[in-house]
């Protein structure tokens, strides 16, 4: 006897794989293409609707008898605009693209994870349920735009004209002139809305990918440059259990299912820079549950990637540093022992640093090398860990006699056990381009009992 369920299953699997491959062919360009299509769909729909709305509104105004424009006329015109730009009109225009592109974006997120860990991601029943809710959510924000924002813009313009006591002819003139600027404000809003829909949908697809591929931890990866937001800088590098992402998504989609807009906003909280600054030194385990997955704000470029820990003892040190936690005293002692075995990567690299920062202060290469070794070993220096260029660095620091005096630094690449530099200078230990700013370790006084 043929097991029909198994046949159907296998068939669904084949279709699924074919679909996935189609998504993957576009590879890196797929995101840009889908994102662009969604933004196009939103903004084109709005531009078309706005043009029609202007035409209708002007027609209605021309139908009015001459004289002063009254409150009743304003209400009437707002009704005409709502017919073109309101919930029904706009969601009707973008319904198809939102349904299709949400599907494609979610699959893209899942496929990206699949590619990165070498697993084909097949959607199951819960994923299709989630997809339906995400589609509903994305459409909701388009439909909501009239009530949330755009009617206020047009209402305010009409009220302003109204207050100036214009004749109907003057009003028609003004409205025709200024409407394009008002519509442009709406367009900016739709670009933002599409951006949020695209990034959020893709990230939820990634969560599905992690779940299906059995990935347990992800790492937050921000795009670090002068535009990086405070929250993304503070979240960058942190290692987060996929379970937390799944919980957050579930809370979010539960709120969407209930039509609870405030609940949805609360489940996936967006932080202003002020609130985000408080998270700077927070340990990852202390970060609230509603700040887990990017996007963390409008136009967010941060994503998650599967976390692949370094092997050996360094894995614990690295993980703690990514999560903004100092090591225990015991782990710090082991780290120092590990760094004591560090040496310059090669003679040339040492010579370069010696010429640059060492010659004037230490006199000979031997003395320069001995000073670096001494700084790593001695008990009265401070030890910091930071991440720079994706690599864990131990900073051995002897502070200057006063804040204005230079401090002495030795930097060790932990995994490579390479001494990278020794120098004296004033100023901060970290630069804004560091992945994780220097975190002070409980190190003082440890070395003495270790070397006995
Ligand atoms: Zn961001």
Coordinates of C-alpha atoms and ligand atoms in Angstrom, one line a residue:
X1 CA 0.0 0.0 0.0
X2 CA 1.2 3.5 -0.8
X3 CA 1.6 5.8 2.1
X4 CA 0.0 8.9 0.7
X5 CA 1.1 11.1 3.6
X6 CA 4.7 10.2 2.9
X7 CA 4.3 10.8 -0.8
X8 CA 2.8 14.2 -0.2
X9 CA 5.5 15.0 2.3
X10 CA 8.2 14.1 -0.1
X11 CA 6.6 16.1 -2.8
X12 CA 6.2 19.2 -0.6
X13 CA 9.9 18.8 0.2
X14 CA 10.9 18.8 -3.4
X15 CA 8.8 21.9 -4.1
X16 CA 10.3 23.5 -1.0
X17 CA 13.9 22.8 -2.1
X18 CA 13.2 24.2 -5.6
X19 CA 11.8 27.3 -4.1
X20 CA 14.8 27.7 -1.8
X21 CA 17.2 27.2 -4.7
X22 CA 15.4 29.9 -6.6
X23 CA 15.8 32.3 -3.7
X24 CA 19.5 31.3 -3.3
X25 CA 20.4 31.9 -7.0
X26 CA 20.0 35.6 -6.5
X27 CA 22.2 35.2 -3.4
X28 CA 23.6 38.4 -2.1
X29 CA 21.6 40.5 -4.5
X30 CA 18.3 38.9 -3.4
X31 CA 18.0 41.0 -0.3
X32 CA 18.6 44.3 -2.2
X33 CA 16.2 43.2 -4.9
X34 CA 13.4 42.2 -2.5
X35 CA 13.9 45.2 -0.3
X36 CA 13.8 47.5 -3.3
X37 CA 10.6 45.8 -4.6
X38 CA 8.8 46.2 -1.4
X39 CA 9.8 49.9 -1.1
X40 CA 8.8 50.4 -4.7
X41 CA 5.4 48.8 -4.1
X42 CA 4.7 51.0 -1.1
X43 CA 5.9 54.2 -2.5
X44 CA 4.5 53.7 -6.0
X45 CA 1.1 52.8 -4.5
X46 CA 1.2 55.9 -2.4
X47 CA 2.4 58.2 -5.2
X48 CA -0.4 56.9 -7.5
X49 CA -3.0 57.3 -4.8
X50 CA -1.8 60.7 -3.9
X51 CA -2.0 61.9 -7.5
X52 CA -5.6 60.6 -7.7
X53 CA -6.4 62.1 -4.4
X54 CA -5.3 65.6 -5.5
X55 CA -7.3 65.3 -8.7
X56 CA -10.4 64.3 -6.8
X57 CA -10.0 66.9 -4.1
X58 CA -9.5 69.7 -6.7
X59 CA -12.5 68.5 -8.7
X60 CA -14.6 68.6 -5.5
X61 CA -13.4 72.1 -4.6
X62 CA -14.1 73.4 -8.1
X63 CA -17.7 72.1 -7.7
X64 CA -18.2 74.2 -4.6
X65 CA -20.0 77.5 -5.1
X66 CA -17.8 80.7 -4.9
X67 CA -17.3 82.2 -1.5
X68 CA -15.4 81.4 1.7
X69 CA -14.2 77.9 2.4
X70 CA -16.0 76.6 5.5
X71 CA -15.5 73.8 8.1
X72 CA -18.0 71.6 6.3
X73 CA -16.0 72.0 3.1
X74 CA -12.9 70.9 4.9
X75 CA -14.5 67.8 6.3
X76 CA -15.8 67.0 2.8
X77 CA -12.4 67.3 1.2
X78 CA -10.9 65.1 4.0
X79 CA -13.4 62.5 3.1
X80 CA -12.4 62.6 -0.5
X81 CA -8.7 62.2 0.4
X82 CA -9.5 59.3 2.7
X83 CA -11.2 57.6 -0.2
X84 CA -7.9 57.5 -2.0
X85 CA -5.3 57.4 0.7
X86 CA -7.2 55.7 3.5
X87 CA -6.8 52.2 4.9
X88 CA -9.0 50.4 2.3
X89 CA -7.6 52.2 -0.7
X90 CA -3.9 51.7 0.1
X91 CA -4.1 48.2 1.5
X92 CA -6.0 47.3 -1.7
X93 CA -3.2 48.7 -3.8
X94 CA -0.4 46.9 -2.0
X95 CA -2.1 43.7 -0.9
X96 CA -0.6 41.5 -3.6
X97 CA 3.0 42.7 -3.3
X98 CA 2.9 42.6 0.5
X99 CA 1.7 39.0 0.6
X100 CA 4.2 37.8 -2.0
X101 CA 7.2 39.8 -0.9
X102 CA 6.7 39.1 2.8
X103 CA 6.8 35.4 1.9
X104 CA 10.0 35.9 -0.2
X105 CA 11.7 38.0 2.5
X106 CA 11.0 35.5 5.2
X107 CA 12.3 32.6 3.1
X108 CA 15.3 34.7 2.2
X109 CA 16.2 35.2 5.9
X110 CA 15.7 31.4 6.5
X111 CA 17.8 30.5 3.4
X112 CA 20.6 32.8 4.4
X113 CA 20.9 30.9 7.6
X114 CA 20.7 27.6 5.8
X115 CA 23.5 28.6 3.4
X116 CA 25.7 29.8 6.3
X117 CA 25.4 26.5 8.1
X118 CA 25.0 24.2 5.1
X119 CA 21.5 23.0 5.8
X120 CA 18.4 23.2 3.6
X121 CA 15.6 24.9 5.6
X122 CA 12.1 23.5 5.0
X123 CA 9.2 25.5 6.3
X124 CA 6.8 23.6 8.6
X125 CA 3.3 24.3 9.8
X126 CA 4.3 26.8 12.5
X127 CA 6.4 28.7 10.0
X128 CA 3.4 29.1 7.6
X129 CA 1.3 30.2 10.5
X130 CA 3.9 32.8 11.5
X131 CA 4.1 33.9 7.8
X132 CA 0.4 34.6 7.7
X133 CA 0.7 36.8 10.8
X134 CA 3.7 38.7 9.5
X135 CA 1.8 39.4 6.2
X136 CA -1.2 40.6 8.3
X137 CA 1.2 42.8 10.3
X138 CA 2.9 44.3 7.3
X139 CA -0.5 45.1 5.7
X140 CA -1.8 46.5 9.0
X141 CA 0.9 49.2 9.0
X142 CA 0.1 50.3 5.5
X143 CA -3.6 50.4 6.2
X144 CA -2.9 52.3 9.5
X145 CA -0.9 55.0 7.8
X146 CA -3.9 57.2 7.1
X147 CA -5.1 57.2 10.7
X148 CA -1.6 57.2 12.2
X149 CA 0.0 60.0 10.2
X150 CA -1.1 61.1 6.7
X151 CA -4.6 62.4 7.6
X152 CA -2.9 64.6 10.2
X153 CA -0.6 66.1 7.6
X154 CA -3.5 67.0 5.2
X155 CA -5.9 68.0 8.0
X156 CA -3.3 70.4 9.4
X157 CA -2.7 72.0 5.9
X158 CA -6.4 72.4 5.4
X159 CA -6.9 73.9 8.9
X160 CA -4.0 76.4 8.2
X161 CA -5.6 77.5 4.9
X162 CA -8.9 77.6 6.6
X163 CA -7.6 79.9 9.4
X164 CA -6.2 82.3 6.8
X165 CA -9.8 82.9 5.6
X166 CA -9.1 82.2 2.0
X167 CA -11.7 82.2 -0.8
X168 CA -12.4 78.9 -2.4
X169 CA -10.4 80.0 -5.5
X170 CA -7.4 80.9 -3.4
X171 CA -7.6 77.6 -1.5
X172 CA -7.8 75.6 -4.7
X173 CA -4.7 77.4 -5.9
X174 CA -2.8 76.9 -2.7
X175 CA -3.8 73.3 -2.4
X176 CA -2.7 72.5 -5.9
X177 CA 0.7 74.2 -5.3
X178 CA 1.4 72.6 -1.9
X179 CA -0.1 69.2 -2.3
X180 CA 3.1 67.7 -3.9
X181 CA 5.1 68.7 -0.8
X182 CA 2.6 67.2 1.5
X183 CA 2.5 64.0 -0.6
X184 CA 6.3 63.9 -0.4
X185 CA 6.2 63.8 3.4
X186 CA 3.9 60.8 3.0
X187 CA 6.4 59.1 0.7
X188 CA 9.2 59.4 3.2
X189 CA 6.9 57.7 5.7
X190 CA 6.2 54.8 3.3
X191 CA 9.9 54.3 2.6
X192 CA 10.5 53.9 6.3
X193 CA 7.5 51.6 6.7
X194 CA 8.8 49.4 3.8
X195 CA 12.3 49.4 5.4
X196 CA 10.9 48.2 8.7
X197 CA 8.7 45.6 7.2
X198 CA 11.5 44.2 5.0
X199 CA 14.2 44.0 7.8
X200 CA 11.8 42.7 10.4
X201 CA 10.4 40.0 8.1
X202 CA 13.9 38.9 7.0
X203 CA 15.0 38.6 10.7
X204 CA 12.0 36.6 11.6
X205 CA 12.9 34.3 8.6
X206 CA 16.4 34.0 10.1
X207 CA 14.9 32.9 13.4
X208 CA 13.0 30.2 11.6
X209 CA 16.3 29.3 9.9
X210 CA 18.1 29.0 13.2
X211 CA 15.3 26.9 14.7
X212 CA 15.2 24.5 11.8
X213 CA 19.0 24.2 11.5
X214 CA 19.4 23.6 15.2
X215 CA 21.6 26.7 15.8
X216 CA 21.5 27.6 19.5
X217 CA 23.3 30.9 19.7
X218 CA 23.5 33.9 17.4
X219 CA 25.8 36.9 17.5
X220 CA 24.6 40.4 16.9
X221 CA 26.4 42.0 14.0
X222 CA 26.1 45.8 13.5
X223 CA 27.5 47.8 10.7
X224 CA 30.1 49.9 12.5
X225 CA 30.7 53.4 11.0
X226 CA 29.8 57.0 11.8
X227 CA 26.1 56.3 11.2
X228 CA 25.8 53.4 13.7
X229 CA 23.2 54.0 16.3
X230 CA 23.9 53.9 20.0
X231 CA 21.8 50.8 20.5
X232 CA 23.5 48.9 17.7
X233 CA 26.9 49.8 18.9
X234 CA 25.9 48.5 22.3
X235 CA 24.3 45.3 21.0
X236 CA 27.2 44.5 18.5
X237 CA 29.0 41.3 19.3
X238 CA 26.7 40.0 21.9
X239 CA 25.9 36.4 21.9
X240 CA 22.2 35.6 22.3
X241 CA 20.4 32.3 22.7
X242 CA 18.1 31.6 19.7
X243 CA 15.5 30.7 22.3
X244 CA 15.3 34.4 23.3
X245 CA 14.8 35.4 19.7
X246 CA 12.0 32.8 19.3
X247 CA 10.3 33.9 22.5
X248 CA 10.4 37.5 21.4
X249 CA 9.0 36.7 17.9
X250 CA 6.3 34.6 19.5
X251 CA 5.3 37.4 21.9
X252 CA 5.3 39.8 19.0
X253 CA 3.2 37.6 16.7
X254 CA 0.8 36.8 19.6
X255 CA 0.1 40.5 19.9
X256 CA -0.4 40.8 16.1
X257 CA -2.9 37.9 16.3
X258 CA -4.8 39.7 19.0
X259 CA -4.7 42.9 17.0
X260 CA -2.9 44.4 20.1
X261 CA -0.7 47.2 18.5
X262 CA 0.7 48.4 21.8
X263 CA 1.5 44.8 22.9
X264 CA 3.3 44.3 19.5
X265 CA 5.4 47.5 20.0
X266 CA 6.2 46.4 23.5
X267 CA 7.3 42.9 22.5
X268 CA 9.8 44.3 20.0
X269 CA 10.9 47.5 21.6
X270 CA 12.7 50.3 19.8
X271 CA 15.1 52.4 21.8
X272 CA 16.0 56.0 21.5
X273 CA 19.7 56.8 21.9
X274 CA 19.2 57.9 25.5
X275 CA 17.7 54.7 26.6
X276 CA 20.1 52.7 24.5
X277 CA 23.1 54.4 26.3
X278 CA 22.1 52.6 29.5
X279 CA 22.7 49.3 27.8
X280 CA 26.3 50.1 27.1
X281 CA 27.8 48.4 30.1
X282 CA 24.9 46.0 30.7
X283 CA 25.7 42.3 30.7
X284 CA 23.9 40.5 28.0
X285 CA 21.9 38.4 30.5
X286 CA 20.5 41.6 32.0
X287 CA 19.2 43.0 28.7
X288 CA 15.4 43.0 28.7
X289 CA 13.6 40.3 26.8
X290 CA 12.0 42.8 24.4
X291 CA 15.4 43.8 23.1
X292 CA 16.7 40.7 21.4
X293 CA 16.4 40.6 17.6
X294 CA 17.3 43.5 15.2
X295 CA 16.0 45.7 13.8
X296 CA 16.3 47.9 16.9
X297 CA 15.1 51.1 15.2
X298 CA 14.0 52.6 11.9
X299 CA 16.6 52.0 9.1
X300 CA 18.6 49.5 11.2
X301 CA 21.4 47.7 9.4
X302 CA 22.1 45.2 12.2
X303 CA 21.6 41.5 11.6
X304 CA 22.2 38.3 13.5
X305 CA 24.6 35.5 12.4
X306 CA 25.1 32.0 13.7
X307 CA 27.6 32.1 16.6
X308 CA 30.6 29.9 16.0
X309 CA 32.7 29.8 19.2
X310 CA 36.4 29.6 19.2
X311 CA 37.7 26.3 20.6
X312 CA 39.5 25.9 23.8
X313 CA 39.8 28.2 26.9
X314 CA 39.7 31.3 24.7
X315 CA 36.1 30.5 23.9
X316 CA 35.0 31.4 27.4
X317 CA 37.1 34.6 27.5
X318 CA 35.8 35.6 24.1
X319 CA 32.2 34.9 25.0
X320 CA 32.4 36.9 28.3
X321 CA 33.9 39.8 26.5
X322 CA 31.2 39.8 23.8
X323 CA 28.6 39.8 26.5
X324 CA 30.4 42.7 28.3
X325 CA 31.2 40.6 31.4
X326 CA 34.6 40.6 33.2
X327 CA 36.1 37.1 33.8
X328 CA 36.2 35.5 37.2
X329 CA 39.5 35.9 39.1
X330 CA 40.3 32.3 38.3
X331 CA 39.7 32.7 34.5
X332 CA 41.7 36.0 34.6
X333 CA 44.6 34.1 36.1
X334 CA 44.4 31.5 33.3
X335 CA 44.2 34.3 30.7
X336 CA 47.3 35.9 32.2
X337 CA 49.2 32.6 32.1
X338 CA 48.2 32.2 28.5
X339 CA 49.4 35.7 27.6
X340 CA 52.7 35.1 29.4
X341 CA 53.6 32.7 26.6
X342 CA 52.9 35.3 23.9
X343 CA 55.7 36.5 21.7
X344 CA 56.1 39.0 18.8
X345 CA 54.6 37.5 15.6
X346 CA 57.9 38.0 13.8
X347 CA 61.0 40.1 14.1
X348 CA 59.8 42.5 11.5
X349 CA 56.6 43.3 13.3
X350 CA 58.6 43.9 16.5
X351 CA 61.1 46.1 14.7
X352 CA 58.3 48.2 13.2
X353 CA 56.7 48.9 16.6
X354 CA 60.1 49.4 18.2
X355 CA 61.0 52.1 15.6
X356 CA 57.6 53.7 15.9
X357 CA 57.0 53.8 19.7
X358 CA 60.0 52.1 21.4
X359 CA 63.4 53.5 20.4
X360 CA 63.2 56.8 22.2
X361 CA 61.9 55.3 25.5
X362 CA 63.6 51.9 25.8
X363 CA 66.8 52.3 23.8
X364 CA 67.3 48.8 22.5
X365 CA 65.1 46.1 21.0
X366 CA 66.1 43.8 23.9
X367 CA 64.9 46.3 26.5
X368 CA 61.7 47.0 24.5
X369 CA 60.9 43.3 24.4
X370 CA 61.8 42.8 28.1
X371 CA 59.6 45.8 29.0
X372 CA 56.6 44.2 27.2
X373 CA 57.2 40.9 28.9
X374 CA 57.5 42.6 32.3
X375 CA 54.3 44.6 31.8
X376 CA 52.4 41.4 31.1
X377 CA 53.8 39.6 34.1
X378 CA 54.1 42.3 36.8
X379 CA 51.4 42.4 39.5
X380 CA 50.7 46.2 39.6
X381 CA 49.3 46.6 36.1
X382 CA 45.6 46.4 35.0
X383 CA 44.3 43.9 32.5
X384 CA 41.5 44.7 30.1
X385 CA 39.9 42.6 27.4
X386 CA 38.4 44.1 24.2
X387 CA 37.5 42.9 20.7
X388 CA 39.0 44.6 17.8
X389 CA 38.6 43.6 14.1
X390 CA 36.7 40.5 15.4
X391 CA 39.7 39.3 17.5
X392 CA 40.0 39.2 21.3
X393 CA 42.8 41.5 22.6
X394 CA 44.2 41.6 26.1
X395 CA 45.5 45.0 27.2
X396 CA 48.1 45.2 29.9
X397 CA 48.1 48.7 31.2
X398 CA 50.3 50.5 33.8
X399 CA 48.4 53.8 34.4
X400 CA 50.3 57.1 34.4
X401 CA 51.1 58.7 37.7
X402 CA 48.3 61.1 37.0
X403 CA 45.5 61.4 34.5
X404 CA 47.6 63.7 32.4
X405 CA 50.6 61.4 32.3
X406 CA 50.9 58.7 29.7
X407 CA 50.0 55.1 30.4
X408 CA 52.1 52.2 29.3
X409 CA 50.3 49.6 27.2
X410 CA 51.1 46.1 25.9
X411 CA 48.5 44.6 23.6
X412 CA 48.3 40.8 23.1
X413 CA 46.2 39.1 20.5
X414 CA 44.8 36.3 22.7
X415 CA 44.1 33.5 20.3
X416 CA 47.3 34.0 18.3
X417 CA 49.3 34.5 21.5
X418 CA 51.0 37.4 19.7
X419 CA 52.4 40.5 21.4
X420 CA 51.1 43.3 19.1
X421 CA 52.6 46.4 20.5
X422 CA 54.1 48.2 23.5
X423 CA 53.7 51.9 23.8
X424 CA 53.2 54.9 26.1
X425 CA 50.4 57.3 25.4
X426 CA 47.5 59.2 26.9
X427 CA 43.9 58.8 26.1
X428 CA 41.2 56.2 25.9
X429 CA 41.9 52.4 25.8
X430 CA 39.4 51.8 23.0
X431 CA 38.5 53.5 19.8
X432 CA 34.9 53.7 18.5
X433 CA 35.7 51.2 15.8
X434 CA 36.4 48.5 18.4
X435 CA 33.8 45.7 18.4
X436 CA 33.8 45.7 22.2
X437 CA 35.3 48.5 24.3
X438 CA 37.9 47.5 26.8
X439 CA 36.5 45.8 29.9
X440 CA 38.5 45.8 33.1
X441 CA 39.3 42.4 34.5
X442 CA 39.9 41.5 38.2
X443 CA 43.7 41.1 37.7
X444 CA 45.6 43.1 40.3
X445 CA 47.6 41.1 42.7
X446 CA 46.9 37.8 40.8
X447 CA 50.3 37.5 39.2
X448 CA 52.3 37.4 42.4
X449 CA 50.9 34.2 43.8
X450 CA 50.8 32.6 40.3
X451 CA 54.6 33.1 39.7
X452 CA 55.6 31.6 43.1
Ligands
LIG1 ZN1 20.6 49.7 13.9

